[in-house]
Coordinates of C-alpha atoms in Angstrom, one line a residue:
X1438 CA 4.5 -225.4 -13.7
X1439 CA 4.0 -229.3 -13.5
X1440 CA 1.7 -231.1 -11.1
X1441 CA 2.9 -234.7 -11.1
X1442 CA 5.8 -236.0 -9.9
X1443 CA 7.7 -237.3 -13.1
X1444 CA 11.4 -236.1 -13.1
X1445 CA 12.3 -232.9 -14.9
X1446 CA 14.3 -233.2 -18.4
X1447 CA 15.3 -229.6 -19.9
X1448 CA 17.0 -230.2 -23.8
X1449 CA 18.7 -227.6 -24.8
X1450 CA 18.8 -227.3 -28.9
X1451 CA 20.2 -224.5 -30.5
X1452 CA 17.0 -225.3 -33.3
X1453 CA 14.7 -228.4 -35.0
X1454 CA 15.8 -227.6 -38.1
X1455 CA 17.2 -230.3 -40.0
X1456 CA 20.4 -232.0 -38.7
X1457 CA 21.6 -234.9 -37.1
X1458 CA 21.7 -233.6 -33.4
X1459 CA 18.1 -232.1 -33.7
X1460 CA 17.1 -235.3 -35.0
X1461 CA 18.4 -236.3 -32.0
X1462 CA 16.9 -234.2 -29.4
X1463 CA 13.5 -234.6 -31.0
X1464 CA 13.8 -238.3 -31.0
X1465 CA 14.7 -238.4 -27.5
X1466 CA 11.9 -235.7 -26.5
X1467 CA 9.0 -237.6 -28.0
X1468 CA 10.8 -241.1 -26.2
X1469 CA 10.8 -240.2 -23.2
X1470 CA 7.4 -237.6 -22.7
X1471 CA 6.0 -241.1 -21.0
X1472 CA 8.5 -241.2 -18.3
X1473 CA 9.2 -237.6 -17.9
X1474 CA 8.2 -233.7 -18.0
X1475 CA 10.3 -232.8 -20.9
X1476 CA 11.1 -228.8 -21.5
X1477 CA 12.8 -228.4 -24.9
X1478 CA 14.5 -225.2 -24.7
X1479 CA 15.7 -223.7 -28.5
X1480 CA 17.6 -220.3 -30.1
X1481 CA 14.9 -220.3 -32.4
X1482 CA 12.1 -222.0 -33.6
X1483 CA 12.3 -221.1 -37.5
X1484 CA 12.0 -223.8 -39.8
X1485 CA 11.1 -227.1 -37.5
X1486 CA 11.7 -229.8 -39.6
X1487 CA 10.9 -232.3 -36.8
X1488 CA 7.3 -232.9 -35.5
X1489 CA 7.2 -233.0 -31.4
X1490 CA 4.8 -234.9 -29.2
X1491 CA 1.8 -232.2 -27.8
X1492 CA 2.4 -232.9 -24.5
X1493 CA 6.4 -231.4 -25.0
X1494 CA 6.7 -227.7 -23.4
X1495 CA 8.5 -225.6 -25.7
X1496 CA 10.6 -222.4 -24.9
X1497 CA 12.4 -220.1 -27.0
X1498 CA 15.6 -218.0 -26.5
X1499 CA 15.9 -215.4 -28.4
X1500 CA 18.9 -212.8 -27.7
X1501 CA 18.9 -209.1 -28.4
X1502 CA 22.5 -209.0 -28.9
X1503 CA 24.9 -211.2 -31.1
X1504 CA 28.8 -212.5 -30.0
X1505 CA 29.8 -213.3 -27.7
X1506 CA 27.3 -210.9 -25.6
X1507 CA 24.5 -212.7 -27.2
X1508 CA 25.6 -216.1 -25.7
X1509 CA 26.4 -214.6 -22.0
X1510 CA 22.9 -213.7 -22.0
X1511 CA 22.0 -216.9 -23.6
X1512 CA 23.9 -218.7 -20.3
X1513 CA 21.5 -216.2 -17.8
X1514 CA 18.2 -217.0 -19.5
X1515 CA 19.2 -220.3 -19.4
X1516 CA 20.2 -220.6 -15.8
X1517 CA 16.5 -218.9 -15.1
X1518 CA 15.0 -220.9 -17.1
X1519 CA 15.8 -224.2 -15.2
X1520 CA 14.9 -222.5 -11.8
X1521 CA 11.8 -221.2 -13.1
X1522 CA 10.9 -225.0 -14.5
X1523 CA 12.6 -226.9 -12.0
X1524 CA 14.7 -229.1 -14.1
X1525 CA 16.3 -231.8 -12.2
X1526 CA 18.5 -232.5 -15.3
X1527 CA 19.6 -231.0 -18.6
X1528 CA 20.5 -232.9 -21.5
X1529 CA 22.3 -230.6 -24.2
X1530 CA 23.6 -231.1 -28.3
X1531 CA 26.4 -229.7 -29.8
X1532 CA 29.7 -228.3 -28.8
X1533 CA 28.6 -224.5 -28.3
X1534 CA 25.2 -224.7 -27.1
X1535 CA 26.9 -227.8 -24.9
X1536 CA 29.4 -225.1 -23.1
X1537 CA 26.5 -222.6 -22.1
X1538 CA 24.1 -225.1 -20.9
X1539 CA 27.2 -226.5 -18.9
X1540 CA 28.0 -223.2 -16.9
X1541 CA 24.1 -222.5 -16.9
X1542 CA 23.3 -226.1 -15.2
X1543 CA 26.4 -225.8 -12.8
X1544 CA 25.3 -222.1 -11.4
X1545 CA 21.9 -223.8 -10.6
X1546 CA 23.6 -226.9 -9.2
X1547 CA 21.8 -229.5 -11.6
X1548 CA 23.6 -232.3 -13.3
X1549 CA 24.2 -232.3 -16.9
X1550 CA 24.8 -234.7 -19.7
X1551 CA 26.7 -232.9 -23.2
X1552 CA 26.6 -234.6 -26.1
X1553 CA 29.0 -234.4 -29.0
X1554 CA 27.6 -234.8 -33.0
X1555 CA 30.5 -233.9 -34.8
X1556 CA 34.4 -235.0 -34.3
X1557 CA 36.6 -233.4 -31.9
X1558 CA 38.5 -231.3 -34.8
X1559 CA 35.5 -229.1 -35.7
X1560 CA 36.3 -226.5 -33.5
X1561 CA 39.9 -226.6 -34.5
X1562 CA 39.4 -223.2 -36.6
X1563 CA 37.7 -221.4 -33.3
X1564 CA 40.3 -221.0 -31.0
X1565 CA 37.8 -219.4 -28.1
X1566 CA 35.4 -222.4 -28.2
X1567 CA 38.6 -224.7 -28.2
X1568 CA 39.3 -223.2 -25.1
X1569 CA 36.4 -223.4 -23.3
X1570 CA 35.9 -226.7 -24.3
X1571 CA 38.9 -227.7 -21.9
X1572 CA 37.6 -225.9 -19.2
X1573 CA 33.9 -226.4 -19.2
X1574 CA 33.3 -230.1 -20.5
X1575 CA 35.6 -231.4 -17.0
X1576 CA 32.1 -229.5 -15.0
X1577 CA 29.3 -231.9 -16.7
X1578 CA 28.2 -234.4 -15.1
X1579 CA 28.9 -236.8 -18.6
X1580 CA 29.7 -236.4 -22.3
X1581 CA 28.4 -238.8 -25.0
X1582 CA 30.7 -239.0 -28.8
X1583 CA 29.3 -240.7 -31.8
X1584 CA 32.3 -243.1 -32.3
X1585 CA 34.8 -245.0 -30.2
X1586 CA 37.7 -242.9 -31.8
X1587 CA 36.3 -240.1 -31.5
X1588 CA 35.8 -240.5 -27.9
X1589 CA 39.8 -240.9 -27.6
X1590 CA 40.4 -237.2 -28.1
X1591 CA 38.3 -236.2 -24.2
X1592 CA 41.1 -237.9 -22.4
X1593 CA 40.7 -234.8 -20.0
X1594 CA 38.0 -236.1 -19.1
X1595 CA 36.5 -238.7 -16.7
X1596 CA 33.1 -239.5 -17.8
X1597 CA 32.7 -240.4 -21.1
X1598 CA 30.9 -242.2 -23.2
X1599 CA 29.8 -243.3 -26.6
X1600 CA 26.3 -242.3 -27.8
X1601 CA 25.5 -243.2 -31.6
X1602 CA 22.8 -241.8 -32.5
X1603 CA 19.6 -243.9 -33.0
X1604 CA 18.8 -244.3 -36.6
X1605 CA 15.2 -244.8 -37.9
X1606 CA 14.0 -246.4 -41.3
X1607 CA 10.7 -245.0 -42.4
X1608 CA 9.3 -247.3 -45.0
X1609 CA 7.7 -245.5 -48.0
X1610 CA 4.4 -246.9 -50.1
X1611 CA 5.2 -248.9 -53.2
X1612 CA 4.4 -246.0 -55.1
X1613 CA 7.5 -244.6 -54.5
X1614 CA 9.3 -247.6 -55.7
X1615 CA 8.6 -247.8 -59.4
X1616 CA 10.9 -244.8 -60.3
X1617 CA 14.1 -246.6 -58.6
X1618 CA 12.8 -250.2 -59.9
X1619 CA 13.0 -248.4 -63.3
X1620 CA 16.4 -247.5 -63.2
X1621 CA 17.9 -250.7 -61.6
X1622 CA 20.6 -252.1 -61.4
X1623 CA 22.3 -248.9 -60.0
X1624 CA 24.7 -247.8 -56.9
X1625 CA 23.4 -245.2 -54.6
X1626 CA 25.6 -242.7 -53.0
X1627 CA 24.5 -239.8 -50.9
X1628 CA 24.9 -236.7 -48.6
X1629 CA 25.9 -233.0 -48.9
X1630 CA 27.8 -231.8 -52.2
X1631 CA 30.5 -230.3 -50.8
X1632 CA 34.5 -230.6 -50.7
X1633 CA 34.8 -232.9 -47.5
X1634 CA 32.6 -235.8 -49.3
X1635 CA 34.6 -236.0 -52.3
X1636 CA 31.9 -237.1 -54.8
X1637 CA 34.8 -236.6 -58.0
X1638 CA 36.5 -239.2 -56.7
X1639 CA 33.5 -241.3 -56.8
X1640 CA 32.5 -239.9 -60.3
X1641 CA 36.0 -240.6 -61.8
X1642 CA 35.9 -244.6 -60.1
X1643 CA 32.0 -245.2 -61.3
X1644 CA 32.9 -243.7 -65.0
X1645 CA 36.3 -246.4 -65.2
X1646 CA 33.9 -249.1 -63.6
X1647 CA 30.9 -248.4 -66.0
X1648 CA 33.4 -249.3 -68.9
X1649 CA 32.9 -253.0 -68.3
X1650 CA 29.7 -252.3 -66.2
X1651 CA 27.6 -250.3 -68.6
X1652 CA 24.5 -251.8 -67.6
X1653 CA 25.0 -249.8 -63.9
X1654 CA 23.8 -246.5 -63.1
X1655 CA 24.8 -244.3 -60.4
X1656 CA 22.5 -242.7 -58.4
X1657 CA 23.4 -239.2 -56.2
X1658 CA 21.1 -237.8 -53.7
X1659 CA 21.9 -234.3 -51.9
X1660 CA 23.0 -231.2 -53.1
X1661 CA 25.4 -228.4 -52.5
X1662 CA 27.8 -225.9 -53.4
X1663 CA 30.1 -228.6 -55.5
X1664 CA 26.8 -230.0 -57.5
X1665 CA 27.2 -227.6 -61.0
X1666 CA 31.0 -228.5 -61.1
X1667 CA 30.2 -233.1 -60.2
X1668 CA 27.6 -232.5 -62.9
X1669 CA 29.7 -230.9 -65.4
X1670 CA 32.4 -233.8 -64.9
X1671 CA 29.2 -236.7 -65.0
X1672 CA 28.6 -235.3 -68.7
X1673 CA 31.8 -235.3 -69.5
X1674 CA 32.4 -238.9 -68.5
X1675 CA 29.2 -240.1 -70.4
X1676 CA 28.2 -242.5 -67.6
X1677 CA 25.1 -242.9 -66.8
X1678 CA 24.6 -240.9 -63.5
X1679 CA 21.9 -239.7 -62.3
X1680 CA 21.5 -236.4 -59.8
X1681 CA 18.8 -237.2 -57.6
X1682 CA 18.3 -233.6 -55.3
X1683 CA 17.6 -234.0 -52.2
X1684 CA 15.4 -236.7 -51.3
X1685 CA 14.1 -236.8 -47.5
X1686 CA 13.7 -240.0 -47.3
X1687 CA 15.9 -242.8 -48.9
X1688 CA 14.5 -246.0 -47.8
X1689 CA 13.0 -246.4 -51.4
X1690 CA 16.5 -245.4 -52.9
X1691 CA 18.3 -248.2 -50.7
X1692 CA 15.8 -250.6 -50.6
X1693 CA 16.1 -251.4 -55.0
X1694 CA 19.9 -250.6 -55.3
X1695 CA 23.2 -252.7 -55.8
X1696 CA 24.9 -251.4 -52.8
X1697 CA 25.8 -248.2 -51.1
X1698 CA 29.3 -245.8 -52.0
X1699 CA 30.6 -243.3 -49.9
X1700 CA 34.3 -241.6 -50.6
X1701 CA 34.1 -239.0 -47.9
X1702 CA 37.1 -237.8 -46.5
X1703 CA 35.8 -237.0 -42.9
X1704 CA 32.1 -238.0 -41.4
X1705 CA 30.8 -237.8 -37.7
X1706 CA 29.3 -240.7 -37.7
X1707 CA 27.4 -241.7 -41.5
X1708 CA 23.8 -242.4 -41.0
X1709 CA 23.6 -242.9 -44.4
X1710 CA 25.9 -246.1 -43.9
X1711 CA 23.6 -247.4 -41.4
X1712 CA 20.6 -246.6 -43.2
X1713 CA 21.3 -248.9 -46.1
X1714 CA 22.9 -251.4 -43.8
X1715 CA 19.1 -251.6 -42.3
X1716 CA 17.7 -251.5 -45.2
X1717 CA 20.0 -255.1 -46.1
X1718 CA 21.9 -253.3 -48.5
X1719 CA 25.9 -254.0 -48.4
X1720 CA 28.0 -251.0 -48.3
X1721 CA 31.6 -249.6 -49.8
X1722 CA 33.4 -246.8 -48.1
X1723 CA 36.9 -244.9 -47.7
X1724 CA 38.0 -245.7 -44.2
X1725 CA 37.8 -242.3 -43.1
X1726 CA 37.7 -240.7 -39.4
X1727 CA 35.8 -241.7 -38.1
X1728 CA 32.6 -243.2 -38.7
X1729 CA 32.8 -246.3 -41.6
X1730 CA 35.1 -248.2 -39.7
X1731 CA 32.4 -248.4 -36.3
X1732 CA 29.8 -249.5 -38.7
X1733 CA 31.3 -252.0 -41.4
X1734 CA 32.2 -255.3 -40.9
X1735 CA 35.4 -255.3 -43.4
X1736 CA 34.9 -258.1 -46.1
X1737 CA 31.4 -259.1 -44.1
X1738 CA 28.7 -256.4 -44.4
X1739 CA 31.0 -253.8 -46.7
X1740 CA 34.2 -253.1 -47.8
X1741 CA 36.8 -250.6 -46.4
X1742 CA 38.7 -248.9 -48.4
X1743 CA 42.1 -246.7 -47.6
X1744 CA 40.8 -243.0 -48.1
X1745 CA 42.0 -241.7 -52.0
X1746 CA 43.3 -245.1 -53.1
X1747 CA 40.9 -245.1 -56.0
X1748 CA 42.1 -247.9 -57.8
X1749 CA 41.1 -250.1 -54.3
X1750 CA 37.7 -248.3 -54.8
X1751 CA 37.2 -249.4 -58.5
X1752 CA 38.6 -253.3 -57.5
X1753 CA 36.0 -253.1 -54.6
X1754 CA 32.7 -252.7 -57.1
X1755 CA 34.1 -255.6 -59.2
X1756 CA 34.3 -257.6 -55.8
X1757 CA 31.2 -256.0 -54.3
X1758 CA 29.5 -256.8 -57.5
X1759 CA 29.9 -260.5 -57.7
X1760 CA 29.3 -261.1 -54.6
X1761 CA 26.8 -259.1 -53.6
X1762 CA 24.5 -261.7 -52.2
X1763 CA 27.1 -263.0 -49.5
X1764 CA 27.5 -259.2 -48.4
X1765 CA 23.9 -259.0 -48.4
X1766 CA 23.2 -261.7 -45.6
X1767 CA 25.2 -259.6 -43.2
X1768 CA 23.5 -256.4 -43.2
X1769 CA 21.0 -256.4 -40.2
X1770 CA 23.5 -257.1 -37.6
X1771 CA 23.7 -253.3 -37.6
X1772 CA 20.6 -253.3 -35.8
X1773 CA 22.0 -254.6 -32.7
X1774 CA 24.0 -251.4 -32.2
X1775 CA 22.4 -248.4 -33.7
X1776 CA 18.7 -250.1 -33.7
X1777 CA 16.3 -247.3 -32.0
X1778 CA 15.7 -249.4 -29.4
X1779 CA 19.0 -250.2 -28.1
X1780 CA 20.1 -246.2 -28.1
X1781 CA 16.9 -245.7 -26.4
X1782 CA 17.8 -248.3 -23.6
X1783 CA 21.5 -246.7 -23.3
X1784 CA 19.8 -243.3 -22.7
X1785 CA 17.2 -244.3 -20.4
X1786 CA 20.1 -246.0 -18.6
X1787 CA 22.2 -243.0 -18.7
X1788 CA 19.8 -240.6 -17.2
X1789 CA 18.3 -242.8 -14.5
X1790 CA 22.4 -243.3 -13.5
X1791 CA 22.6 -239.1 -13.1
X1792 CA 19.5 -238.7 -11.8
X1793 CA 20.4 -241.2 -9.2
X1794 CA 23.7 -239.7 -8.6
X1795 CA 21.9 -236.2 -7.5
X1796 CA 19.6 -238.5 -4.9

């Protein structure tokens, strides 16, 4: 039990395994253990990717039983959890773990602030979580979405808001450079190899592109299920393309290429856009929901391009490739919206405005 008088955050986190909402809830934890007790309250606590500040109290909720009987006795261990650690307010991530810690907050009367990290149509495919989505969401206190359009789909709903999530560059040693300076001049693309990020499409653009352009390579970092079948069609191209794995950090990768390509069909929000944004490299992506077009600039930090038109993608590298430079100059205004510091001064504002509220 705590002895001083700081407010009481509980984060609720199905894990800290690596992912954009764990980042999250980690970044937030270690923030804010200055201003406030912080209980971080998981599933499970295989695998933490993310390190956590000492002072941090951690607690584990394991369930016996799976189903939907796993997670009504996720909702009662939660709701004695909060009494037992006096939480004056819970701050929860992602859409299922969101609806529990909703019901479980509301039983105990505490306020509550969900927040969304994927786009409204994920739970399209699970009819019961759809549901209860309507029904629960109108009880928290506030919901936070990545993106503006995003945020158009909870028009049930009275309080809501958009969170991006805060996006921190961790520079690497110079060490780490002289592989990528090596390979330059080279575009980067990167994320998860599967079906959604349509990678062939960016193969198939780079190999017509690399015709005129042979002195380019293309770089790939991630992996997947898709990665045997993109590197099959790489060697049958005979461009020079490079499968990079996963790397966990980029900022080297960014830091010596061209620019950045994306041709994904659907993102939440794209860190990897704003990553090489902050690291002043310009950007190409498919205007896809419903990330690219919250972060670039069209025709002043990147280009936008209409999702599939591939021949727009291949006269975009020409364009992005002449005038790379001008692009260049435009990159760090991204700070001023998904900078750490700014998210960090929307959520301090945001809590101390609930927290108030229950006074």
């Amino acid at each position: 039990m705590h002895t001083d008088n700081k407010p009481t955050l509980a984060l609720v986190v199905s894990s800290l395994r690596m992912g954009g909402a764990e980042k999250v809830a980690s970044f937030l934890a270690n923030a804010l253990i200055d201003s406030y007790r912080i209980i971080l309250i998981l599933w499970s606590d295989k695998d933490r990717f993310f390190s956590l500040d000492e002072r941090i109290e951690v607690v584990v909720i394991a369930t016996k039983m799976r189903g939907m009987l796993g997670n009504i006795e996720r909702i009662f261990r939660l709701k004695r959890c909060f009494r037992e650690h006096k939480a004056d307010l819970v701050i929860s991530f992602i859409h299922q773990t969101n609806i529990l810690a909703i019901l479980a907050a509301r039983a105990n009367k505490i306020p509550v602030i969900a927040t969304e990290h994927s786009i409204y149509a994920s739970l399209d495919h699970l009819k019961i979580w759809k549901f209860l989505r309507q029904r629960v969401y109108p009880l928290a206190d506030h919901i936070t979405t990545l993106t503006q359009k995003d945020s158009k789909h909870y028009g049930f709903l009275k309080n809501v808001s958009v969170m991006p999530n805060p996006v921190v560059i961790h520079k690497t040693t110079e060490a780490d450079w002289q592989d990528f300076i090596a390979h330059k001049p080279y575009i980067l693309s990167a994320g998860r190899m599967i079906e959604t990020k349509h990678f062939e499409e960016l193969l198939e653009v780079f190999g017509q592109f690399s015709k005129k352009n042979p002195q380019l390579s293309l770089f790939l970092a991630g992996d997947g299920k898709c990665r045997d079948s993109l590197e099959k069609q790489a060697q049958n191209l005979g461009a020079k393309i490079v499968f990079l794995g996963k790397v966990e950090n980029l900022y080297s990768a960014y830091q010596n290429a061209e620019f950045f390509a994306l041709t994904s069909h659907r993102e939440g929000l794209s860190n990897v856009l704003i990553e090489s944004l902050m690291c002043g490299v310009p950007v190409i992506s498919y205007d896809c929901p419903y990330g690219p077009s919250e972060i670039i600039s069209d025709g002043k930090n990147g280009i936008l391009v209409k999702m599939g038109d591939k021949n727009a993608l291949l006269k975009s590298f020409e364009v992005m490739l002449a005038k790379r430079q001008e692009f260049a100059k435009n990159t760090q205004v991204i700070y001023e919206k998904f900078g750490e510091e700014v998210v960090l001064k929307k959520w301090r504002e945001l809590i101390a405005l609930t927290l108030n509220k229950k006074n």
